[in-house]
């Protein structure tokens, strides 16, 4: 409320005039701290991004004063959180400044730098730039060695980087798959599961991901989530893993069939569509068709009645695959 009043009063212009004559370190700190508080207001982002204050922020990121550095990177992070101003925060050395913060032995500064990079990496182009400019090594190190909150921030960055296919080879070289798998096994972070789900879009990685039973169990657990987006992401990842026959064996062992059939009653059509699509892929395994017939036939028959054509198509296709095994016929008929 007060921040909005300050913006409406044009007090940002006063900060610009003060910033132009900063020779005292304490005044420098107070100016940055004030700007940091103002930048917590979304309405301020465009105004700050278009002002000369961005030069002050950029310079402060390289300051020898730790408090100035912290304030500056928090401002940059806030500006990067808005779609309209993200590019302004990233260019002009902003990206490199955020990466450099990860190399300073100060936990709050490292954490703010990671949050800043997480915001910047919402942009597809920046996802590649972070890797090109050498940020991946520091992010991976902090995802392993930082405290719990710092590791979570690092995983946020990795999740965004994993969304870009061009990064996958670099991520593999930096053993990111192991980092994410360990985080999943420790129940450390849903963010790590999101990152793994993004990596399943790579044909080169789905075998390795599917071979890790801890990761598979964690993804199956996400199918039970109350959040629709999380459910769809998990089921989509499992469907991609199921495209490999060896992975399908592991998925059946971990109880994916019961989990999917229990979730089919979701009121969200997107979830039901993902489930029937995943079941279709699972039905490509001949030796599991009788098991599928016994557990999933009733659910598939209900799904055929759906008003969604995609759900109907995958349900019928799954039944057709199951029916290729003559031992399933009595179950299907009954």
GROMACS .gro file of C-alpha atoms in nm:
model
  334
    1UNK     CA    1   0.000   0.000   0.000
    2UNK     CA    2   0.271   0.247   0.103
    3UNK     CA    3   0.493   0.144  -0.191
    4UNK     CA    4   0.213   0.228  -0.434
    5UNK     CA    5   0.174   0.571  -0.274
    6UNK     CA    6   0.548   0.634  -0.305
    7UNK     CA    7   0.538   0.544  -0.673
    8UNK     CA    8   0.233   0.762  -0.732
    9UNK     CA    9   0.410   1.055  -0.563
   10UNK     CA   10   0.702   1.022  -0.805
   11UNK     CA   11   0.955   0.960  -0.531
   12UNK     CA   12   1.153   0.741  -0.768
   13UNK     CA   13   1.279   1.061  -0.930
   14UNK     CA   14   1.420   1.172  -0.596
   15UNK     CA   15   1.606   0.842  -0.566
   16UNK     CA   16   1.754   0.898  -0.911
   17UNK     CA   17   1.884   1.240  -0.810
   18UNK     CA   18   2.032   1.098  -0.488
   19UNK     CA   19   2.188   0.807  -0.675
   20UNK     CA   20   2.365   1.047  -0.910
   21UNK     CA   21   2.567   1.189  -0.620
   22UNK     CA   22   2.659   0.890  -0.408
   23UNK     CA   23   2.998   0.923  -0.244
   24UNK     CA   24   2.906   0.799   0.103
   25UNK     CA   25   2.880   0.421   0.149
   26UNK     CA   26   2.604   0.451   0.408
   27UNK     CA   27   2.396   0.666   0.175
   28UNK     CA   28   2.467   0.412  -0.099
   29UNK     CA   29   2.336   0.132   0.121
   30UNK     CA   30   2.023   0.322   0.226
   31UNK     CA   31   1.941   0.410  -0.136
   32UNK     CA   32   1.973   0.049  -0.250
   33UNK     CA   33   1.774  -0.079   0.048
   34UNK     CA   34   1.495   0.169  -0.028
   35UNK     CA   35   1.494   0.068  -0.392
   36UNK     CA   36   1.493  -0.298  -0.290
   37UNK     CA   37   1.180  -0.247  -0.081
   38UNK     CA   38   1.009  -0.052  -0.360
   39UNK     CA   39   1.096  -0.322  -0.616
   40UNK     CA   40   0.897  -0.573  -0.410
   41UNK     CA   41   0.592  -0.397  -0.561
   42UNK     CA   42   0.511  -0.533  -0.909
   43UNK     CA   43   0.388  -0.191  -1.018
   44UNK     CA   44   0.739  -0.052  -0.978
   45UNK     CA   45   0.919  -0.287  -1.215
   46UNK     CA   46   0.860  -0.104  -1.541
   47UNK     CA   47   0.933   0.233  -1.379
   48UNK     CA   48   1.262   0.108  -1.230
   49UNK     CA   49   1.361  -0.073  -1.548
   50UNK     CA   50   1.318   0.245  -1.752
   51UNK     CA   51   1.508   0.464  -1.506
   52UNK     CA   52   1.876   0.544  -1.462
   53UNK     CA   53   1.863   0.348  -1.134
   54UNK     CA   54   1.938   0.027  -1.327
   55UNK     CA   55   2.292   0.160  -1.376
   56UNK     CA   56   2.325   0.198  -0.998
   57UNK     CA   57   2.196  -0.158  -0.949
   58UNK     CA   58   2.436  -0.299  -1.208
   59UNK     CA   59   2.734  -0.126  -1.050
   60UNK     CA   60   2.631  -0.232  -0.699
   61UNK     CA   61   2.630  -0.598  -0.804
   62UNK     CA   62   3.009  -0.560  -0.841
   63UNK     CA   63   3.048  -0.358  -0.518
   64UNK     CA   64   3.303  -0.457  -0.255
   65UNK     CA   65   3.039  -0.388   0.007
   66UNK     CA   66   2.844  -0.706   0.079
   67UNK     CA   67   2.523  -0.531   0.186
   68UNK     CA   68   2.519  -0.330  -0.138
   69UNK     CA   69   2.569  -0.650  -0.336
   70UNK     CA   70   2.284  -0.826  -0.156
   71UNK     CA   71   2.041  -0.539  -0.210
   72UNK     CA   72   2.140  -0.502  -0.575
   73UNK     CA   73   2.090  -0.869  -0.661
   74UNK     CA   74   1.753  -0.872  -0.481
   75UNK     CA   75   1.643  -0.573  -0.690
   76UNK     CA   76   1.762  -0.747  -1.005
   77UNK     CA   77   1.574  -1.061  -0.900
   78UNK     CA   78   1.253  -0.865  -0.847
   79UNK     CA   79   1.283  -0.691  -1.185
   80UNK     CA   80   1.347  -1.032  -1.349
   81UNK     CA   81   1.029  -1.173  -1.196
   82UNK     CA   82   0.808  -0.971  -1.434
   83UNK     CA   83   0.762  -1.075  -1.798
   84UNK     CA   84   0.772  -0.710  -1.909
   85UNK     CA   85   1.107  -0.633  -1.749
   86UNK     CA   86   1.290  -0.966  -1.745
   87UNK     CA   87   1.499  -0.883  -2.051
   88UNK     CA   88   1.607  -0.552  -1.898
   89UNK     CA   89   1.729  -0.733  -1.586
   90UNK     CA   90   1.912  -0.995  -1.791
   91UNK     CA   91   2.097  -0.779  -2.041
   92UNK     CA   92   2.366  -0.522  -1.973
   93UNK     CA   93   2.562  -0.757  -1.749
   94UNK     CA   94   2.270  -0.856  -1.526
   95UNK     CA   95   2.297  -1.225  -1.609
   96UNK     CA   96   2.673  -1.233  -1.553
   97UNK     CA   97   2.630  -1.043  -1.224
   98UNK     CA   98   2.383  -1.305  -1.097
   99UNK     CA   99   2.621  -1.586  -1.194
  100UNK     CA  100   2.910  -1.415  -1.017
  101UNK     CA  101   2.706  -1.397  -0.695
  102UNK     CA  102   2.710  -1.778  -0.684
  103UNK     CA  103   3.089  -1.773  -0.655
  104UNK     CA  104   3.100  -1.541  -0.353
  105UNK     CA  105   3.131  -1.723  -0.019
  106UNK     CA  106   2.822  -1.563   0.133
  107UNK     CA  107   2.514  -1.783   0.170
  108UNK     CA  108   2.248  -1.507   0.146
  109UNK     CA  109   2.416  -1.362  -0.163
  110UNK     CA  110   2.440  -1.706  -0.325
  111UNK     CA  111   2.073  -1.767  -0.248
  112UNK     CA  112   1.965  -1.431  -0.392
  113UNK     CA  113   2.176  -1.501  -0.701
  114UNK     CA  114   2.004  -1.836  -0.749
  115UNK     CA  115   1.660  -1.680  -0.713
  116UNK     CA  116   1.757  -1.415  -0.964
  117UNK     CA  117   1.873  -1.680  -1.213
  118UNK     CA  118   1.555  -1.880  -1.152
  119UNK     CA  119   1.350  -1.575  -1.247
  120UNK     CA  120   1.569  -1.495  -1.546
  121UNK     CA  121   1.553  -1.855  -1.669
  122UNK     CA  122   1.178  -1.837  -1.717
  123UNK     CA  123   1.287  -1.714  -2.061
  124UNK     CA  124   1.389  -1.989  -2.306
  125UNK     CA  125   1.681  -1.793  -2.453
  126UNK     CA  126   1.821  -1.717  -2.108
  127UNK     CA  127   1.804  -2.086  -2.017
  128UNK     CA  128   2.072  -2.150  -2.278
  129UNK     CA  129   2.269  -1.836  -2.192
  130UNK     CA  130   2.311  -1.942  -1.829
  131UNK     CA  131   2.482  -2.260  -1.946
  132UNK     CA  132   2.690  -2.079  -2.211
  133UNK     CA  133   2.813  -1.822  -1.956
  134UNK     CA  134   2.926  -2.092  -1.714
  135UNK     CA  135   2.649  -2.072  -1.456
  136UNK     CA  136   2.561  -2.441  -1.459
  137UNK     CA  137   2.874  -2.555  -1.268
  138UNK     CA  138   2.804  -2.323  -0.974
  139UNK     CA  139   2.432  -2.408  -0.970
  140UNK     CA  140   2.507  -2.781  -0.955
  141UNK     CA  141   2.763  -2.732  -0.676
  142UNK     CA  142   2.512  -2.536  -0.466
  143UNK     CA  143   2.243  -2.796  -0.528
  144UNK     CA  144   2.475  -3.047  -0.357
  145UNK     CA  145   2.662  -2.845  -0.096
  146UNK     CA  146   2.435  -2.560   0.011
  147UNK     CA  147   2.195  -2.557   0.304
  148UNK     CA  148   1.838  -2.681   0.250
  149UNK     CA  149   1.700  -2.347   0.134
  150UNK     CA  150   1.995  -2.282  -0.096
  151UNK     CA  151   1.964  -2.630  -0.249
  152UNK     CA  152   1.595  -2.568  -0.314
  153UNK     CA  153   1.680  -2.242  -0.494
  154UNK     CA  154   1.941  -2.425  -0.702
  155UNK     CA  155   1.687  -2.692  -0.793
  156UNK     CA  156   1.449  -2.419  -0.912
  157UNK     CA  157   1.719  -2.305  -1.154
  158UNK     CA  158   1.791  -2.660  -1.268
  159UNK     CA  159   1.422  -2.726  -1.327
  160UNK     CA  160   1.404  -2.429  -1.565
  161UNK     CA  161   1.727  -2.528  -1.740
  162UNK     CA  162   1.594  -2.882  -1.786
  163UNK     CA  163   1.297  -2.742  -1.976
  164UNK     CA  164   1.528  -2.652  -2.265
  165UNK     CA  165   1.631  -2.946  -2.484
  166UNK     CA  166   1.949  -2.771  -2.598
  167UNK     CA  167   2.079  -2.788  -2.240
  168UNK     CA  168   2.032  -3.160  -2.190
  169UNK     CA  169   2.376  -3.275  -2.301
  170UNK     CA  170   2.544  -3.019  -2.072
  171UNK     CA  171   2.318  -3.123  -1.784
  172UNK     CA  172   2.417  -3.486  -1.833
  173UNK     CA  173   2.788  -3.391  -1.844
  174UNK     CA  174   2.745  -3.215  -1.508
  175UNK     CA  175   2.571  -3.524  -1.361
  176UNK     CA  176   2.250  -3.331  -1.296
  177UNK     CA  177   2.052  -3.654  -1.329
  178UNK     CA  178   2.224  -3.790  -1.017
  179UNK     CA  179   2.162  -3.464  -0.828
  180UNK     CA  180   1.791  -3.474  -0.908
  181UNK     CA  181   1.759  -3.844  -0.832
  182UNK     CA  182   1.923  -3.799  -0.491
  183UNK     CA  183   1.691  -3.506  -0.411
  184UNK     CA  184   1.389  -3.720  -0.501
  185UNK     CA  185   1.502  -4.013  -0.288
  186UNK     CA  186   1.549  -3.784   0.010
  187UNK     CA  187   1.199  -3.641  -0.046
  188UNK     CA  188   1.380  -3.309  -0.057
  189UNK     CA  189   1.197  -3.135  -0.333
  190UNK     CA  190   0.899  -3.156  -0.566
  191UNK     CA  191   1.103  -2.913  -0.777
  192UNK     CA  192   1.353  -3.191  -0.848
  193UNK     CA  193   1.069  -3.408  -0.976
  194UNK     CA  194   0.955  -3.129  -1.205
  195UNK     CA  195   1.310  -3.110  -1.340
  196UNK     CA  196   1.319  -3.485  -1.401
  197UNK     CA  197   0.981  -3.467  -1.573
  198UNK     CA  198   1.126  -3.203  -1.806
  199UNK     CA  199   1.424  -3.428  -1.879
  200UNK     CA  200   1.199  -3.715  -1.988
  201UNK     CA  201   1.141  -3.522  -2.311
  202UNK     CA  202   1.490  -3.640  -2.413
  203UNK     CA  203   1.498  -3.982  -2.580
  204UNK     CA  204   1.859  -4.021  -2.468
  205UNK     CA  205   1.772  -3.988  -2.099
  206UNK     CA  206   1.446  -4.177  -2.049
  207UNK     CA  207   1.624  -4.513  -2.012
  208UNK     CA  208   1.848  -4.386  -1.731
  209UNK     CA  209   1.560  -4.208  -1.555
  210UNK     CA  210   1.334  -4.514  -1.584
  211UNK     CA  211   1.607  -4.740  -1.444
  212UNK     CA  212   1.608  -4.547  -1.114
  213UNK     CA  213   1.329  -4.701  -0.909
  214UNK     CA  214   1.344  -4.426  -0.647
  215UNK     CA  215   1.267  -4.167  -0.913
  216UNK     CA  216   0.989  -4.380  -1.061
  217UNK     CA  217   0.824  -4.422  -0.721
  218UNK     CA  218   0.844  -4.048  -0.660
  219UNK     CA  219   0.681  -3.972  -0.996
  220UNK     CA  220   0.405  -4.223  -0.928
  221UNK     CA  221   0.345  -4.059  -0.590
  222UNK     CA  222   0.295  -3.725  -0.768
  223UNK     CA  223   0.001  -3.875  -0.960
  224UNK     CA  224  -0.186  -3.862  -0.627
  225UNK     CA  225  -0.125  -3.488  -0.593
  226UNK     CA  226  -0.421  -3.260  -0.537
  227UNK     CA  227  -0.270  -3.011  -0.784
  228UNK     CA  228  -0.388  -3.068  -1.142
  229UNK     CA  229  -0.073  -2.929  -1.305
  230UNK     CA  230   0.148  -3.154  -1.090
  231UNK     CA  231  -0.064  -3.458  -1.173
  232UNK     CA  232  -0.050  -3.391  -1.548
  233UNK     CA  233   0.325  -3.331  -1.539
  234UNK     CA  234   0.389  -3.655  -1.350
  235UNK     CA  235   0.162  -3.867  -1.571
  236UNK     CA  236   0.310  -3.715  -1.886
  237UNK     CA  237   0.660  -3.799  -1.761
  238UNK     CA  238   0.555  -4.156  -1.677
  239UNK     CA  239   0.400  -4.193  -2.022
  240UNK     CA  240   0.730  -4.093  -2.184
  241UNK     CA  241   0.920  -4.336  -1.962
  242UNK     CA  242   0.675  -4.611  -2.062
  243UNK     CA  243   0.775  -4.574  -2.426
  244UNK     CA  244   1.066  -4.811  -2.348
  245UNK     CA  245   0.971  -5.175  -2.283
  246UNK     CA  246   1.223  -5.222  -2.001
  247UNK     CA  247   1.087  -4.915  -1.824
  248UNK     CA  248   0.734  -5.049  -1.851
  249UNK     CA  249   0.834  -5.357  -1.650
  250UNK     CA  250   0.959  -5.134  -1.369
  251UNK     CA  251   0.648  -4.915  -1.380
  252UNK     CA  252   0.420  -5.217  -1.343
  253UNK     CA  253   0.631  -5.347  -1.052
  254UNK     CA  254   0.593  -5.013  -0.874
  255UNK     CA  255   0.213  -5.025  -0.897
  256UNK     CA  256   0.149  -4.763  -1.163
  257UNK     CA  257  -0.166  -4.939  -1.284
  258UNK     CA  258  -0.358  -4.909  -0.956
  259UNK     CA  259  -0.242  -4.551  -0.909
  260UNK     CA  260  -0.369  -4.449  -1.254
  261UNK     CA  261  -0.702  -4.625  -1.220
  262UNK     CA  262  -0.761  -4.464  -0.881
  263UNK     CA  263  -0.690  -4.121  -1.027
  264UNK     CA  264  -0.916  -4.156  -1.332
  265UNK     CA  265  -1.215  -4.017  -1.141
  266UNK     CA  266  -1.057  -3.672  -1.145
  267UNK     CA  267  -1.301  -3.399  -1.238
  268UNK     CA  268  -1.036  -3.247  -1.465
  269UNK     CA  269  -1.044  -3.366  -1.824
  270UNK     CA  270  -0.673  -3.291  -1.871
  271UNK     CA  271  -0.588  -3.546  -1.602
  272UNK     CA  272  -0.819  -3.812  -1.750
  273UNK     CA  273  -0.670  -3.751  -2.094
  274UNK     CA  274  -0.314  -3.796  -1.964
  275UNK     CA  275  -0.412  -4.114  -1.779
  276UNK     CA  276  -0.571  -4.283  -2.081
  277UNK     CA  277  -0.273  -4.180  -2.295
  278UNK     CA  278  -0.035  -4.334  -2.039
  279UNK     CA  279  -0.244  -4.653  -2.021
  280UNK     CA  280  -0.229  -4.683  -2.398
  281UNK     CA  281   0.152  -4.673  -2.386
  282UNK     CA  282   0.159  -4.927  -2.102
  283UNK     CA  283  -0.068  -5.161  -2.303
  284UNK     CA  284   0.213  -5.203  -2.558
  285UNK     CA  285   0.359  -5.471  -2.326
  286UNK     CA  286   0.196  -5.804  -2.426
  287UNK     CA  287   0.271  -5.986  -2.101
  288UNK     CA  288   0.095  -5.725  -1.889
  289UNK     CA  289  -0.227  -5.711  -2.087
  290UNK     CA  290  -0.414  -5.968  -1.879
  291UNK     CA  291  -0.325  -5.773  -1.563
  292UNK     CA  292  -0.445  -5.454  -1.730
  293UNK     CA  293  -0.769  -5.621  -1.836
  294UNK     CA  294  -0.838  -5.733  -1.480
  295UNK     CA  295  -0.765  -5.397  -1.319
  296UNK     CA  296  -0.844  -5.131  -1.577
  297UNK     CA  297  -1.127  -5.259  -1.800
  298UNK     CA  298  -1.412  -5.102  -1.601
  299UNK     CA  299  -1.234  -4.769  -1.589
  300UNK     CA  300  -1.156  -4.779  -1.962
  301UNK     CA  301  -1.520  -4.856  -2.046
  302UNK     CA  302  -1.628  -4.552  -1.844
  303UNK     CA  303  -1.369  -4.338  -2.020
  304UNK     CA  304  -1.513  -4.438  -2.358
  305UNK     CA  305  -1.825  -4.244  -2.258
  306UNK     CA  306  -1.626  -3.923  -2.216
  307UNK     CA  307  -1.715  -3.611  -2.411
  308UNK     CA  308  -1.345  -3.560  -2.487
  309UNK     CA  309  -1.247  -3.719  -2.818
  310UNK     CA  310  -0.881  -3.767  -2.716
  311UNK     CA  311  -0.978  -3.954  -2.400
  312UNK     CA  312  -1.216  -4.175  -2.601
  313UNK     CA  313  -0.952  -4.245  -2.866
  314UNK     CA  314  -0.687  -4.357  -2.617
  315UNK     CA  315  -0.937  -4.560  -2.416
  316UNK     CA  316  -1.052  -4.753  -2.724
  317UNK     CA  317  -0.694  -4.796  -2.847
  318UNK     CA  318  -0.592  -4.936  -2.509
  319UNK     CA  319  -0.882  -5.183  -2.511
  320UNK     CA  320  -0.782  -5.286  -2.866
  321UNK     CA  321  -0.424  -5.353  -2.754
  322UNK     CA  322  -0.541  -5.553  -2.454
  323UNK     CA  323  -0.776  -5.756  -2.677
  324UNK     CA  324  -0.482  -5.873  -2.891
  325UNK     CA  325  -0.418  -6.123  -2.610
  326UNK     CA  326  -0.690  -6.389  -2.634
  327UNK     CA  327  -0.657  -6.469  -2.261
  328UNK     CA  328  -0.807  -6.126  -2.188
  329UNK     CA  329  -1.127  -6.191  -2.384
  330UNK     CA  330  -1.327  -6.348  -2.098
  331UNK     CA  331  -1.241  -6.052  -1.877
  332UNK     CA  332  -1.333  -5.800  -2.144
  333UNK     CA  333  -1.661  -5.972  -2.227
  334UNK     CA  334  -1.763  -6.002  -1.862
   0.00000   0.00000   0.00000
